[in-house]
mmCIF file with all atom_site columns, N, CA and C in Angstrom:
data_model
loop_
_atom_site.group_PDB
_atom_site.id
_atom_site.type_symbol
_atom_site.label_atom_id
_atom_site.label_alt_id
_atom_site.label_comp_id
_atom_site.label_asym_id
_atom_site.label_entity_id
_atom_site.label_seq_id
_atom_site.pdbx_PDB_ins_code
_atom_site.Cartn_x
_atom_site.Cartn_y
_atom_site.Cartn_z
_atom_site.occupancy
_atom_site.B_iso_or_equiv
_atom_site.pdbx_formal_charge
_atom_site.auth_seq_id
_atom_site.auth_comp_id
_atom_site.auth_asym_id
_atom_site.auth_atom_id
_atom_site.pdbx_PDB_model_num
ATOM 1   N N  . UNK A 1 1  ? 15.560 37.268 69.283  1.00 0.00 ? 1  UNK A N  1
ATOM 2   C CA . UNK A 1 1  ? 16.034 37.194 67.933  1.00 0.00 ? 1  UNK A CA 1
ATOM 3   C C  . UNK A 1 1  ? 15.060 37.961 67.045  1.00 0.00 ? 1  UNK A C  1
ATOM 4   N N  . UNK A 1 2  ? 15.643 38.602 66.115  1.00 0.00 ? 2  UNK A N  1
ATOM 5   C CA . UNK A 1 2  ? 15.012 39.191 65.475  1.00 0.00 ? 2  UNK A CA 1
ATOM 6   C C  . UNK A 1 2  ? 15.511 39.531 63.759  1.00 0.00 ? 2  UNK A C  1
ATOM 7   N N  . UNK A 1 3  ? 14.391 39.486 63.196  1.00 0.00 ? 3  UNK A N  1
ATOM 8   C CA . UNK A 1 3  ? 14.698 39.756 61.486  1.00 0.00 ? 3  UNK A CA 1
ATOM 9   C C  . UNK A 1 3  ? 15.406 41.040 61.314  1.00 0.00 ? 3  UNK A C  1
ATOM 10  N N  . UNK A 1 4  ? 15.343 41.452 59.900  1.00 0.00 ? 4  UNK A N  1
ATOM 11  C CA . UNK A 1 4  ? 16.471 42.424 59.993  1.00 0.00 ? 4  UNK A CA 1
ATOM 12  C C  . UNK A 1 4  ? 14.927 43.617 59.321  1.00 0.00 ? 4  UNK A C  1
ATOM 13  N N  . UNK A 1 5  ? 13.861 43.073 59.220  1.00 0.00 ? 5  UNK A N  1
ATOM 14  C CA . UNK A 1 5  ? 12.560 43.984 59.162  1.00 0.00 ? 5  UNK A CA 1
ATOM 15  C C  . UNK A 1 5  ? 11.986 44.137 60.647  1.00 0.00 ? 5  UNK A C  1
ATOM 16  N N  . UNK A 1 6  ? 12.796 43.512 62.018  1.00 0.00 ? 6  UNK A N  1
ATOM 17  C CA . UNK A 1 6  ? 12.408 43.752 63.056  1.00 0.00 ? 6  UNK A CA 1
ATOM 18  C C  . UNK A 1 6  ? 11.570 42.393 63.612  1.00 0.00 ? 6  UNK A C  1
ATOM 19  N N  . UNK A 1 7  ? 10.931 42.062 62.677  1.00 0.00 ? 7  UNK A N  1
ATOM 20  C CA . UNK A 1 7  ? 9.949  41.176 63.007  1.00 0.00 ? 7  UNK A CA 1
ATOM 21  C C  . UNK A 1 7  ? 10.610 39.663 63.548  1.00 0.00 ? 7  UNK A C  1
ATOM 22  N N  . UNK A 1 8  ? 9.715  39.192 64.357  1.00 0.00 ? 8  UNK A N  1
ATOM 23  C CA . UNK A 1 8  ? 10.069 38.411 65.797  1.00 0.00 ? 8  UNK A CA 1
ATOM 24  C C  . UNK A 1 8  ? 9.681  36.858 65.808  1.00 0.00 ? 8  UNK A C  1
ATOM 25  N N  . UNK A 1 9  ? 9.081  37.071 64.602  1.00 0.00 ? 9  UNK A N  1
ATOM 26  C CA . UNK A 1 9  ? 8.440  35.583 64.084  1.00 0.00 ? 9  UNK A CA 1
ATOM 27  C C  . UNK A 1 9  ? 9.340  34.912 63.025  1.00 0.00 ? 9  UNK A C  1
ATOM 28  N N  . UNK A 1 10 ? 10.378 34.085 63.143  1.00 0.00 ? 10 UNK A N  1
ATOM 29  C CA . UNK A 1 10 ? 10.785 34.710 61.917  1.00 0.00 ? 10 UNK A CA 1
ATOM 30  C C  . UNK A 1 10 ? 10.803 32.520 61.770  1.00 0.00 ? 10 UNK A C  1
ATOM 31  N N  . UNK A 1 11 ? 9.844  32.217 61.262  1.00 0.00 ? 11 UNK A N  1
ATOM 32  C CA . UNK A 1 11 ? 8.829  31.010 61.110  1.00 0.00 ? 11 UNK A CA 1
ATOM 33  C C  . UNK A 1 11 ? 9.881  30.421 59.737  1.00 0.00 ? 11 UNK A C  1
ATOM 34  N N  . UNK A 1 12 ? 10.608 29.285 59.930  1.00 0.00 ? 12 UNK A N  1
ATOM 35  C CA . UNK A 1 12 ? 11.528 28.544 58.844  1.00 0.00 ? 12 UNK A CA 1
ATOM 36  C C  . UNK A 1 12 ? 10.459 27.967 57.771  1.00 0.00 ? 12 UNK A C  1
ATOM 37  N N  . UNK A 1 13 ? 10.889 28.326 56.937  1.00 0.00 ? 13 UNK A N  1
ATOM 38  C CA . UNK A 1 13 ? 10.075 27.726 55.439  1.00 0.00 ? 13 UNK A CA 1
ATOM 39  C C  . UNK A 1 13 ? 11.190 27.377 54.178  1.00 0.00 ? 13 UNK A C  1
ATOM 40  N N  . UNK A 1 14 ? 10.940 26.399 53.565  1.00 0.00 ? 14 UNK A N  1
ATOM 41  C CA . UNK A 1 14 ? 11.517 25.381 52.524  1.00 0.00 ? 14 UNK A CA 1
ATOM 42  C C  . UNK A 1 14 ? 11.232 26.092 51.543  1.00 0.00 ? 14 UNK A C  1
ATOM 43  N N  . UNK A 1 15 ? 12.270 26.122 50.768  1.00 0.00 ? 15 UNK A N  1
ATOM 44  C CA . UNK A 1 15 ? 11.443 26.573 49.383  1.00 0.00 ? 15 UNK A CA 1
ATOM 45  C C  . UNK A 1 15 ? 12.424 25.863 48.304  1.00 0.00 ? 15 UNK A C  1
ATOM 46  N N  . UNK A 1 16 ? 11.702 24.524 47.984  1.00 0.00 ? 16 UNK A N  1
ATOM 47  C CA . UNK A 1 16 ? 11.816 23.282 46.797  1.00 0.00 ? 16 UNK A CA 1
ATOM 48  C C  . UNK A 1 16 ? 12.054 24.109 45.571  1.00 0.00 ? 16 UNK A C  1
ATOM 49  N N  . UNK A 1 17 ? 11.886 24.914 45.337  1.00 0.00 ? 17 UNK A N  1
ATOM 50  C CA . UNK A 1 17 ? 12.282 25.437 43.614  1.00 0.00 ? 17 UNK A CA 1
ATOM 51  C C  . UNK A 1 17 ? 13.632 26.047 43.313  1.00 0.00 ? 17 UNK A C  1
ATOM 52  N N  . UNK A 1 18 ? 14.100 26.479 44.887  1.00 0.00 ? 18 UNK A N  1
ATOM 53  C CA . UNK A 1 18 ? 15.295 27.060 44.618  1.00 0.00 ? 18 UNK A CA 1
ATOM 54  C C  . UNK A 1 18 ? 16.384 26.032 44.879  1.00 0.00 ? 18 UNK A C  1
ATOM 55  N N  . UNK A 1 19 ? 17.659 26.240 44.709  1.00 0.00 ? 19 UNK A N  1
ATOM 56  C CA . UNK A 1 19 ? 18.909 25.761 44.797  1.00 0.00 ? 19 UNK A CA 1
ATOM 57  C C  . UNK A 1 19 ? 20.049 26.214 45.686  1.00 0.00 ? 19 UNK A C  1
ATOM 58  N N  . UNK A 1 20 ? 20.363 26.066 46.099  1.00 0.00 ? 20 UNK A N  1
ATOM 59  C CA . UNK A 1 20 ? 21.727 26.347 47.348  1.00 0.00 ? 20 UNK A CA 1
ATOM 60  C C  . UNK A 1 20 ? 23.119 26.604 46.894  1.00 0.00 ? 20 UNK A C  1
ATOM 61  N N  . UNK A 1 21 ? 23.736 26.531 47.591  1.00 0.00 ? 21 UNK A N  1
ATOM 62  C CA . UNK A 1 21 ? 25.411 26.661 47.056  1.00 0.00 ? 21 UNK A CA 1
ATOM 63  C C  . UNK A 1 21 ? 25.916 25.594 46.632  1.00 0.00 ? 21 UNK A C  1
ATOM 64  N N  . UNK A 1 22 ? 26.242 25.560 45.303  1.00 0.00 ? 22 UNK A N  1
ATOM 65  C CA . UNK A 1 22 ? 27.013 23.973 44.561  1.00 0.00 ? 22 UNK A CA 1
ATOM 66  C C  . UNK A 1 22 ? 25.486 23.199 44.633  1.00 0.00 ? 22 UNK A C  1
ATOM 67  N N  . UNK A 1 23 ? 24.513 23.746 44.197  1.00 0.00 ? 23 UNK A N  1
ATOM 68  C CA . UNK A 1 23 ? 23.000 22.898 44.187  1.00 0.00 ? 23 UNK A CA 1
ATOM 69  C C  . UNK A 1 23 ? 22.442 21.886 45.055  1.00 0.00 ? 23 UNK A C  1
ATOM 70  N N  . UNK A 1 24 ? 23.271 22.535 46.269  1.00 0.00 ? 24 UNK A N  1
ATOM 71  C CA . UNK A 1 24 ? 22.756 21.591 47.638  1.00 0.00 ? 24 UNK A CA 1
ATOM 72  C C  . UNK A 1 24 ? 21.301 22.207 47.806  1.00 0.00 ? 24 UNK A C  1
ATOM 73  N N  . UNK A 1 25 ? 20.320 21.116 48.698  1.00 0.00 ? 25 UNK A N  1
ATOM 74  C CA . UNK A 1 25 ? 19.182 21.434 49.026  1.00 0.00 ? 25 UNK A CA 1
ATOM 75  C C  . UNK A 1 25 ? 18.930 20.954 50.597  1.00 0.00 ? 25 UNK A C  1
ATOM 76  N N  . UNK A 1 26 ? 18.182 21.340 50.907  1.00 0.00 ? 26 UNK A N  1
ATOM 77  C CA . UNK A 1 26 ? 16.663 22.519 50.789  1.00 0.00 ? 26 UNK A CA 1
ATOM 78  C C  . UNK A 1 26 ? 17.602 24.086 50.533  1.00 0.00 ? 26 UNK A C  1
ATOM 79  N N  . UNK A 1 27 ? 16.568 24.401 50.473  1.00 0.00 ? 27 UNK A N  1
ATOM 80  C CA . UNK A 1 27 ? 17.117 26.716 51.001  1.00 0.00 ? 27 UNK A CA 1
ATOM 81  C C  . UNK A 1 27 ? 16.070 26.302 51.246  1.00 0.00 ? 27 UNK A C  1
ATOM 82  N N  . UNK A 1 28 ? 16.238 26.616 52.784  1.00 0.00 ? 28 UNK A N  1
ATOM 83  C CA . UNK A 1 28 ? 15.415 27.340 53.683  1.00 0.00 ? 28 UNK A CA 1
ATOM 84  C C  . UNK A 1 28 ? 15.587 28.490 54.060  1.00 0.00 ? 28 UNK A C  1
ATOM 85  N N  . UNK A 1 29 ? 14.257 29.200 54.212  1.00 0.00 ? 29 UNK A N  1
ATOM 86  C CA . UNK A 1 29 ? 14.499 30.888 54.887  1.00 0.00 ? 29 UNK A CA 1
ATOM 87  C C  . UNK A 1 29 ? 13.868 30.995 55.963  1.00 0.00 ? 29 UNK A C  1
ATOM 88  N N  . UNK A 1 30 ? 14.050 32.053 56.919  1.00 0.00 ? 30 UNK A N  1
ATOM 89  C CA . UNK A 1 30 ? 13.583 31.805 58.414  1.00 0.00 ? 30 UNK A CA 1
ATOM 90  C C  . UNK A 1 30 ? 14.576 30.900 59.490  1.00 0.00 ? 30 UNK A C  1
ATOM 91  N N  . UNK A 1 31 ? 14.222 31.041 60.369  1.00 0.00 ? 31 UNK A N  1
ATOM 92  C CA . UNK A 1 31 ? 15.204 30.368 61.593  1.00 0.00 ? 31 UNK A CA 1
ATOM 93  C C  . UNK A 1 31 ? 14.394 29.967 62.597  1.00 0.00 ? 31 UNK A C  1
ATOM 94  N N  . UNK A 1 32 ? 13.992 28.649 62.855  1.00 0.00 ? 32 UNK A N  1
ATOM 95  C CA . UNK A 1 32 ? 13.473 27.872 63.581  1.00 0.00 ? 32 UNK A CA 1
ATOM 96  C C  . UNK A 1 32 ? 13.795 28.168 65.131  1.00 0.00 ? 32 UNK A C  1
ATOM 97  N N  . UNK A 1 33 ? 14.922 28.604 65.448  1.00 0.00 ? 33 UNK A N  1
ATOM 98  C CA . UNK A 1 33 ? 15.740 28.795 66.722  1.00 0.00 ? 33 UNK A CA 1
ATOM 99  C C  . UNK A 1 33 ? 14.927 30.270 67.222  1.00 0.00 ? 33 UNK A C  1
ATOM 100 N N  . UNK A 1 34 ? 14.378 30.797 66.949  1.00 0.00 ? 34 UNK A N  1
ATOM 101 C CA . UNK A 1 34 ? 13.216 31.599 67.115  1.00 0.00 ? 34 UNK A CA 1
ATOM 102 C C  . UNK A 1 34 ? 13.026 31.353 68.445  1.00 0.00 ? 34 UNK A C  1
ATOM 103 N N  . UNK A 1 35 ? 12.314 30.301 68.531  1.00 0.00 ? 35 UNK A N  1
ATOM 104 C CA . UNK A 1 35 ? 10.970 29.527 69.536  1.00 0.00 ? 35 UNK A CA 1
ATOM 105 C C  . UNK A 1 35 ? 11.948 28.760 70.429  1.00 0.00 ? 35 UNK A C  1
ATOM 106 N N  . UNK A 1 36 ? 13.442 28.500 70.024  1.00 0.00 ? 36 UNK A N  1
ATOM 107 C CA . UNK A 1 36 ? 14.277 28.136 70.939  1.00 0.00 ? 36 UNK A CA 1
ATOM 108 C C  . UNK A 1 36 ? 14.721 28.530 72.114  1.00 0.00 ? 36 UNK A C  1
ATOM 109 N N  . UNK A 1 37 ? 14.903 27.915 73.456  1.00 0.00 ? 37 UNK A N  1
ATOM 110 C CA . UNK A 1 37 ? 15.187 28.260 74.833  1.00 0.00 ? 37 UNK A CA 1
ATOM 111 C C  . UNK A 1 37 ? 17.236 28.165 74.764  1.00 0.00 ? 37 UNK A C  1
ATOM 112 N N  . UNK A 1 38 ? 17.845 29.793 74.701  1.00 0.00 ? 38 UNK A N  1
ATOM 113 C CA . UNK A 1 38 ? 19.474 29.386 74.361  1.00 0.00 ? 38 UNK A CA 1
ATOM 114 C C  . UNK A 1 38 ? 20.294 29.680 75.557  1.00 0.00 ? 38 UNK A C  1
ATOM 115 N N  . UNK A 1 39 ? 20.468 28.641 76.006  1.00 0.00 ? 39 UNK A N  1
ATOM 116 C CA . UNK A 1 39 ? 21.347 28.815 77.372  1.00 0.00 ? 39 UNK A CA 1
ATOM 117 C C  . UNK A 1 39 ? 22.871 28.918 77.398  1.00 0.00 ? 39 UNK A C  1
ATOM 118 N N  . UNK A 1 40 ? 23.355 28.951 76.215  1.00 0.00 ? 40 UNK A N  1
ATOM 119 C CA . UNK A 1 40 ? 24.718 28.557 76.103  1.00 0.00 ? 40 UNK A CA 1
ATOM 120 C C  . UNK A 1 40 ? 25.506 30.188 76.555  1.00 0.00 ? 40 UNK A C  1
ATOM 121 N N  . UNK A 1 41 ? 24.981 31.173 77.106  1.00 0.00 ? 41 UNK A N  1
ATOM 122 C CA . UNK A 1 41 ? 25.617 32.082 77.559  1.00 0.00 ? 41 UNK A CA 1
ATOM 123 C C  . UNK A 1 41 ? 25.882 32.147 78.966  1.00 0.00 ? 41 UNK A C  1
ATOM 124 N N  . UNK A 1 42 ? 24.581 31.313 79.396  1.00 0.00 ? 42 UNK A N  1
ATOM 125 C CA . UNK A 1 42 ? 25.245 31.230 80.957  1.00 0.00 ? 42 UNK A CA 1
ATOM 126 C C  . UNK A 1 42 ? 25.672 30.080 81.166  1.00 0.00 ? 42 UNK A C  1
ATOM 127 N N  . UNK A 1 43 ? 26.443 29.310 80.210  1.00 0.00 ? 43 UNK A N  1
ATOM 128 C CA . UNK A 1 43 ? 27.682 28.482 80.334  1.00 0.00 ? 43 UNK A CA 1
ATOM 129 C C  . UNK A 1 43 ? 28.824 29.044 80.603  1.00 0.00 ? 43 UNK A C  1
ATOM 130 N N  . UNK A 1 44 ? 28.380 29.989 79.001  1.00 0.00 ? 44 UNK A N  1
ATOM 131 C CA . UNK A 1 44 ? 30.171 30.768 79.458  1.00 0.00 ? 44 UNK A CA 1
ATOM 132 C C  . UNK A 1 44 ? 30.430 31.790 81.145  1.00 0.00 ? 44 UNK A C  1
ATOM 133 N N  . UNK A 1 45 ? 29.174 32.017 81.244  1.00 0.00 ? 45 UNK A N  1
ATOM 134 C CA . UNK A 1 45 ? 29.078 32.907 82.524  1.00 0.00 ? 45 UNK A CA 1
ATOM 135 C C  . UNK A 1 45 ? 29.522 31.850 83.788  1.00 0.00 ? 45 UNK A C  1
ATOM 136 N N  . UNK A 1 46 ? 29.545 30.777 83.816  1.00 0.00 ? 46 UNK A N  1
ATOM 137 C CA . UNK A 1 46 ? 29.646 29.389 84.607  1.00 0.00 ? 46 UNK A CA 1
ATOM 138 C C  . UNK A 1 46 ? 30.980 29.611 84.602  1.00 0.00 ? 46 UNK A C  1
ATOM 139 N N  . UNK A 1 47 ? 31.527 29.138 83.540  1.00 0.00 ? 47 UNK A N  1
ATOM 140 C CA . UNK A 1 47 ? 33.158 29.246 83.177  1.00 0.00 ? 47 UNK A CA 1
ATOM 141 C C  . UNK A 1 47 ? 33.857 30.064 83.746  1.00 0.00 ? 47 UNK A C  1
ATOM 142 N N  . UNK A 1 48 ? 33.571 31.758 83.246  1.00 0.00 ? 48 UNK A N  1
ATOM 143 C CA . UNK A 1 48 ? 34.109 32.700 83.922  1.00 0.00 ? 48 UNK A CA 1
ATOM 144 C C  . UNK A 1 48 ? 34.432 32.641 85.458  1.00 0.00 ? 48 UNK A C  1
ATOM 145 N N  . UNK A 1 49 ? 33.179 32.261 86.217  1.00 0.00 ? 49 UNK A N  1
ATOM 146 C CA . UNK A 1 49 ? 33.051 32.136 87.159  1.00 0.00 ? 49 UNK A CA 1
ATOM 147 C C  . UNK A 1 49 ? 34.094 31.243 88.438  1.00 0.00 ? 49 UNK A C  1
ATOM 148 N N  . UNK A 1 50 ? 33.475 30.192 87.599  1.00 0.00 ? 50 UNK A N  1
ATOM 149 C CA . UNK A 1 50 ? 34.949 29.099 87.704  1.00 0.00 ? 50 UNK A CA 1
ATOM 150 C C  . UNK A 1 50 ? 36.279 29.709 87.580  1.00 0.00 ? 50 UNK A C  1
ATOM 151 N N  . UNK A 1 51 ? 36.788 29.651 86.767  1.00 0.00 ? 51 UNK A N  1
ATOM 152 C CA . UNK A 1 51 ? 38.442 30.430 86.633  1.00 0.00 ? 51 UNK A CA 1
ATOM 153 C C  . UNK A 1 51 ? 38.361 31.565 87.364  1.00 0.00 ? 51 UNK A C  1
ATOM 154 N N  . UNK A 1 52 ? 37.244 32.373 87.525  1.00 0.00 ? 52 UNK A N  1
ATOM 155 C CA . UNK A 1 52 ? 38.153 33.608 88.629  1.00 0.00 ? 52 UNK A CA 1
ATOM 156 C C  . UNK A 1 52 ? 38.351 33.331 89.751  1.00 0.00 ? 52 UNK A C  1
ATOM 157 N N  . UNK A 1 53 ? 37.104 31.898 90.502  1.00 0.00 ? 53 UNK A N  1
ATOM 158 C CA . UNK A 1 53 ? 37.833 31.804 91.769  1.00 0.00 ? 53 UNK A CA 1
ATOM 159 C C  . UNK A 1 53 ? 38.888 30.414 91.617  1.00 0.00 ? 53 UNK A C  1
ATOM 160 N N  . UNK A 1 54 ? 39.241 29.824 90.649  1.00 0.00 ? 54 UNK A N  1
ATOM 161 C CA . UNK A 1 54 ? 40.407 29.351 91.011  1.00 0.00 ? 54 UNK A CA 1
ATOM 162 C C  . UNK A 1 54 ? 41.371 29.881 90.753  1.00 0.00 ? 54 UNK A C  1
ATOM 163 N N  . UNK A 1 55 ? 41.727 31.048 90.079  1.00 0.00 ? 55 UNK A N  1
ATOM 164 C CA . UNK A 1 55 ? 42.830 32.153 89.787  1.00 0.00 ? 55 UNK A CA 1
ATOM 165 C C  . UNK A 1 55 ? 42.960 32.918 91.082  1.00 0.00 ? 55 UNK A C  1
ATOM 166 N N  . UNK A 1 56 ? 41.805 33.633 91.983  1.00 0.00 ? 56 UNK A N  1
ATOM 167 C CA . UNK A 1 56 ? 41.842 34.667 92.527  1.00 0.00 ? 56 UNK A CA 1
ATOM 168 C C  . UNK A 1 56 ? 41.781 34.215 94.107  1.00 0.00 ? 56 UNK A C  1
ATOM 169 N N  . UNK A 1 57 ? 41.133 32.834 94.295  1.00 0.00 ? 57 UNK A N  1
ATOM 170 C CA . UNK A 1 57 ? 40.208 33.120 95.580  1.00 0.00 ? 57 UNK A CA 1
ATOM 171 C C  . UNK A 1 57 ? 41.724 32.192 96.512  1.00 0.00 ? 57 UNK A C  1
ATOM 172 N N  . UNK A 1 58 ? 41.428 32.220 97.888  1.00 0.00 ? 58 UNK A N  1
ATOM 173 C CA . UNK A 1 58 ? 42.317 31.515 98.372  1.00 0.00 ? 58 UNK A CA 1
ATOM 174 C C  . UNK A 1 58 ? 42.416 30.437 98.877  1.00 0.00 ? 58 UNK A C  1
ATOM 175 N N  . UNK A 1 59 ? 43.560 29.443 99.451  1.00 0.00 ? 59 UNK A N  1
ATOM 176 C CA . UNK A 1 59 ? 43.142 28.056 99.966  1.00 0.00 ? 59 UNK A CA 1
ATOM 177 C C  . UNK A 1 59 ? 43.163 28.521 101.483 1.00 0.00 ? 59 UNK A C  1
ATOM 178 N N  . UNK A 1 60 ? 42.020 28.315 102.209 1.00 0.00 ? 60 UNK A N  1
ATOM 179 C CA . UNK A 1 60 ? 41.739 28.742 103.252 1.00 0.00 ? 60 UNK A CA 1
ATOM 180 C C  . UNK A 1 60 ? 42.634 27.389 104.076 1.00 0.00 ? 60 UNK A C  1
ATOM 181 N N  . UNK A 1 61 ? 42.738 26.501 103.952 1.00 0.00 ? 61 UNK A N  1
ATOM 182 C CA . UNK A 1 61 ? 43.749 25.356 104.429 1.00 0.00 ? 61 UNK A CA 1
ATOM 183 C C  . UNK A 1 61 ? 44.712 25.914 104.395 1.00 0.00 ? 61 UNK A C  1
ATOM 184 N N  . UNK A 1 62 ? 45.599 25.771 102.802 1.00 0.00 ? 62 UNK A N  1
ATOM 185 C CA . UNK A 1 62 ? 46.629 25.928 102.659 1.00 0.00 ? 62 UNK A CA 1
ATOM 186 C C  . UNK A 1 62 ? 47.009 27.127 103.572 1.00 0.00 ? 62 UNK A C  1
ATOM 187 N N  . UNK A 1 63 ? 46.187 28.582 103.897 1.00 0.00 ? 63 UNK A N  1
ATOM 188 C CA . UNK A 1 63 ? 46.849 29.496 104.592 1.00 0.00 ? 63 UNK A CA 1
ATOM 189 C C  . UNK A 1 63 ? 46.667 29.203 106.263 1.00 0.00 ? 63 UNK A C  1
ATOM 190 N N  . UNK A 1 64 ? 46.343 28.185 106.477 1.00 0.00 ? 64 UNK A N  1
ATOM 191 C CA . UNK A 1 64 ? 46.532 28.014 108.130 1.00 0.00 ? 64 UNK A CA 1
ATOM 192 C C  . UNK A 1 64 ? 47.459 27.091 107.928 1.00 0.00 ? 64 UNK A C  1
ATOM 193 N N  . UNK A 1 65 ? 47.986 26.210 107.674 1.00 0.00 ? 65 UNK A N  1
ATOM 194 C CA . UNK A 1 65 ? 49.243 25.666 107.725 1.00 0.00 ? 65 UNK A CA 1
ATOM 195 C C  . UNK A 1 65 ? 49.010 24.127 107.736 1.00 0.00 ? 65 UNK A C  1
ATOM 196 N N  . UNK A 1 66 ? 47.855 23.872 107.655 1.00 0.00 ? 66 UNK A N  1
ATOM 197 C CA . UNK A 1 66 ? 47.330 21.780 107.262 1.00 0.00 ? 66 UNK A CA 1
ATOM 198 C C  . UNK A 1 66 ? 47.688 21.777 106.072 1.00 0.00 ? 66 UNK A C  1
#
């Protein structure tokens, strides 16, 4: 992950003086998920996986005749 200055740190900070959308709070800037471990792609890679061999692969039973 990376800032849009490149930089790789990109360290979440509060900033109490400002205001949000409809004056919700905190605004925070930065993204904590930085330092985060994100596995949720080789879920979907799991998935894929799954459905092609139950779409594609064969019933090795079913084709001998049990």
């Amino acid at each position: 992950m990376y800032g849009i200055d490149g930089n790789r740190l990109l360290k979440e900070e509060v900033l109490p003086h400002l205001a949000g959308y409809e004056n919700s709070r905190p605004v925070r800037i930065g993204n904590a998920a930085y330092n985060q471990r994100q596995n949720d792609s080789l879920g979907y890679l799991m998935d894929v996986i799954y459905h092609y061999y139950k779409l594609f692969s064969r019933d090795v039973e079913r084709d001998r005749g049990n």
